[in-house]
């Protein structure tokens, strides 16, 4: 098989990179072991929620506090801003409105009633929690307990109370999950009947918090329509996976990629690269019965850290980058992987591949990896996407950097 | 390599598989791959499947999209397949209808001598109603017609051109042999055009329908027989091309994963098998594909079949079709057409199969393509029936673009 650029990984970093490269005129093939963080994360754009051990209210103010080799420091704030702007334009053109800017963090309501800091919020999660808050669940929906959410919001100082409505008649007699509800909401008739039930349940409230299930196929249109019908601002609360807001984003990236002729290949992990004369020539992935070789001019690794399985942590304390066996900045000792508490910031989360300012991986001695190889997103060293709240910001910024590097001088596509 | 059942341990309960399942999206009868697969597996004893706590797994169509979407390497669809086989075993085997639809070779042998009669009967609404009543084959389900002459009858008398520079063996499978010899002929012509000689080793059913329906012992017998017959070709010429994507996928991976055939001979056959478009795309990468296609001024909708994606080679047909001048190809946005081999023929599952494909029918209505392209035969029949459009295998399109100049062009 053959491609101009192979992007390894289909999470936010991989898809953002693939789209940016395709928009820059490269022919892109994404090869990934499966779907990624789009389906796990709550669909917002986290840029920087903590730096230097402290919460950050203004991401732009936090940037100077980051270590010099942090991905944001490598790409620079102007490019980060442009990447966020471009993201907002791209998503808006596809019916997803993202609100916010690098200058102030916002808060995303979760199913637990906590308020997680993030930078860009999808419009259905962005209404202010003014006045009385009605937290409305759906009877039988196991991923959203309105009492739990309301309790959390009260602890955060909001006047929140819990309600629940029965879903309008539909085809689900037993359990259902978020995507089932979202698909039902896509149907205008069912949506109108749901609005009839939400109306009374939200009476007297200034705003209603509902699970993030308000439509999947049509961007934010179903949410806007429902809000208009109910007559009360609706705020989607982030749920445990699968994340409907994240899937909306995934669909936008995938549709744009396909529109530009790019491809996505799921289900078979990339296992290696072949190098000739100091340059990557081929990506090798698993196939049904034998390895599949894809010849290419450039490779971008967007495989994630340990959680994304871009890095394998061995029982002996070794950390290995999965695709090209790149050097991983680690800790030497397995006991150093973890902090005390389950929800503490674990050092392992910051394990990653060191890169230069052109996102070329560096070996232990600081020498660059074979030509044609670059790394983006959670795989990068010197940052911890979870502890910092920087996952999508780093993904978008490094994707923009790769597109900038590979756009002006496209290499010949023939392998 | 981990046993299929052991991969359940890697499940992180993220539900990604449930979001891509085309069956649970349209019916409550199937609760979704996570529940049947890695969740249900915890209640089944032993690695051979164990008794299943939930018979709803029979509604899994086996499309495999769950396995492809899983980021953790859980073989969700395969776990379900093994569990279904155990369910079938515990019931004492397949019911009559499923025993018949899972034996295309037998159906072919019985039907071939009286082919005109069978074709006429299958075209008769009354006969179809009777068939539905008697056997449970849905009266509306797409059914192929016996060809006047089988593929091998043609191949025996086909004189290959001289000057071939390489050779491949051709696994044509049951559908090409009995119903679509024209697809096989197109495949041979396209290969010969590129200097590839084609041999036709003795073969037979790969056993996939038996696997899908849950009769592993019978599937194992088909598989062992086919491996024995194809084994010489795996040594020389070393490449076996297949135009039935699902059968090819079965030969490549399912004998090992599901039937536990881990011997060297099976492995050699598995490694030798190439989907025909995969092989042609590889020729093109080598610079060995004749790219001199005539223009084909038409609009096509390409539906990459679910199990094609289980080859792990992407969509080689799309690369090949892109070489045909003036052919405009739109990509299907639907992961599965619903047919899933024999699934969509069953009276209780036909509507599910139609509902699964609804997005594709809509896309075809909106796009109004001149034709649809799909690599898999049963999908082609289902899609043709549902959309009323002609549906071709990619090699048929390539064959046409090699042979025919558009009227009035130099």
mmCIF file of N, CA and C in Angstrom, chain B residues 151-152 154-156 158 160 168-172 184 187-188 192 197-203 230 233:
data_model
loop_
_atom_site.group_PDB
_atom_site.id
_atom_site.type_symbol
_atom_site.label_atom_id
_atom_site.label_comp_id
_atom_site.label_asym_id
_atom_site.label_seq_id
_atom_site.Cartn_x
_atom_site.Cartn_y
_atom_site.Cartn_z
ATOM 1 N N UNK B 151 -18.266 -21.023 -13.243
ATOM 2 C CA UNK B 151 -16.980 -20.391 -13.525
ATOM 3 C C UNK B 151 -15.940 -21.403 -13.982
ATOM 4 N N UNK B 152 -15.885 -22.522 -13.309
ATOM 5 C CA UNK B 152 -14.844 -23.500 -13.641
ATOM 6 C C UNK B 152 -15.062 -24.085 -15.042
ATOM 7 N N UNK B 154 -16.067 -22.386 -17.509
ATOM 8 C CA UNK B 154 -15.437 -21.394 -18.385
ATOM 9 C C UNK B 154 -13.910 -21.496 -18.307
ATOM 10 N N UNK B 155 -13.428 -21.595 -17.049
ATOM 11 C CA UNK B 155 -11.975 -21.562 -16.832
ATOM 12 C C UNK B 155 -11.283 -22.733 -17.535
ATOM 13 N N UNK B 156 -11.965 -23.895 -17.525
ATOM 14 C CA UNK B 156 -11.374 -25.084 -18.161
ATOM 15 C C UNK B 156 -11.081 -24.842 -19.637
ATOM 16 N N UNK B 158 -10.730 -21.789 -21.020
ATOM 17 C CA UNK B 158 -10.130 -20.481 -21.260
ATOM 18 C C UNK B 158 -8.657 -20.638 -21.611
ATOM 19 N N UNK B 160 -5.244 -18.948 -21.735
ATOM 20 C CA UNK B 160 -4.572 -17.743 -21.253
ATOM 21 C C UNK B 160 -3.607 -17.207 -22.306
ATOM 22 N N UNK B 168 -0.513 -16.357 -10.240
ATOM 23 C CA UNK B 168 -1.219 -16.464 -8.954
ATOM 24 C C UNK B 168 -2.254 -17.583 -9.069
ATOM 25 N N UNK B 169 -2.596 -18.138 -7.916
ATOM 26 C CA UNK B 169 -3.709 -19.086 -7.856
ATOM 27 C C UNK B 169 -4.958 -18.294 -7.492
ATOM 28 N N UNK B 170 -6.075 -18.752 -7.994
ATOM 29 C CA UNK B 170 -7.324 -18.014 -7.778
ATOM 30 C C UNK B 170 -8.277 -18.843 -6.923
ATOM 31 N N UNK B 171 -8.619 -18.289 -5.746
ATOM 32 C CA UNK B 171 -9.679 -18.885 -4.931
ATOM 33 C C UNK B 171 -10.963 -18.129 -5.263
ATOM 34 N N UNK B 172 -11.808 -18.751 -6.084
ATOM 35 C CA UNK B 172 -12.999 -18.026 -6.554
ATOM 36 C C UNK B 172 -14.163 -18.167 -5.601
ATOM 37 N N UNK B 184 -15.595 -13.586 -11.893
ATOM 38 C CA UNK B 184 -14.359 -14.360 -12.023
ATOM 39 C C UNK B 184 -13.676 -14.110 -13.361
ATOM 40 N N UNK B 187 -12.006 -10.805 -13.275
ATOM 41 C CA UNK B 187 -10.788 -10.882 -12.466
ATOM 42 C C UNK B 187 -9.638 -11.495 -13.276
ATOM 43 N N UNK B 188 -9.934 -12.578 -13.981
ATOM 44 C CA UNK B 188 -8.891 -13.239 -14.772
ATOM 45 C C UNK B 188 -8.397 -12.298 -15.878
ATOM 46 N N UNK B 192 -4.635 -10.987 -16.303
ATOM 47 C CA UNK B 192 -3.895 -11.319 -17.527
ATOM 48 C C UNK B 192 -3.450 -10.053 -18.262
ATOM 49 N N UNK B 197 -0.489 -14.722 -14.882
ATOM 50 C CA UNK B 197 -1.210 -15.944 -15.233
ATOM 51 C C UNK B 197 -2.002 -16.425 -14.022
ATOM 52 N N UNK B 198 -3.144 -17.028 -14.289
ATOM 53 C CA UNK B 198 -4.046 -17.431 -13.207
ATOM 54 C C UNK B 198 -4.256 -18.935 -13.236
ATOM 55 N N UNK B 199 -3.989 -19.594 -12.115
ATOM 56 C CA UNK B 199 -4.297 -21.022 -12.014
ATOM 57 C C UNK B 199 -5.556 -21.204 -11.167
ATOM 58 N N UNK B 200 -6.174 -22.349 -11.351
ATOM 59 C CA UNK B 200 -7.443 -22.594 -10.669
ATOM 60 C C UNK B 200 -7.361 -23.876 -9.856
ATOM 61 N N UNK B 201 -6.758 -23.831 -8.689
ATOM 62 C CA UNK B 201 -6.617 -25.055 -7.891
ATOM 63 C C UNK B 201 -7.991 -25.580 -7.474
ATOM 64 N N UNK B 202 -8.068 -26.894 -7.259
ATOM 65 C CA UNK B 202 -9.316 -27.428 -6.716
ATOM 66 C C UNK B 202 -9.606 -26.755 -5.388
ATOM 67 N N UNK B 203 -10.857 -26.534 -5.091
ATOM 68 C CA UNK B 203 -11.182 -25.799 -3.865
ATOM 69 C C UNK B 203 -12.529 -26.235 -3.343
ATOM 70 N N UNK B 230 -5.676 -26.100 -1.085
ATOM 71 C CA UNK B 230 -4.961 -24.878 -1.475
ATOM 72 C C UNK B 230 -3.489 -24.912 -1.077
ATOM 73 N N UNK B 233 -0.755 -24.558 -3.653
ATOM 74 C CA UNK B 233 -0.672 -23.217 -4.246
ATOM 75 C C UNK B 233 -0.005 -22.229 -3.299
#
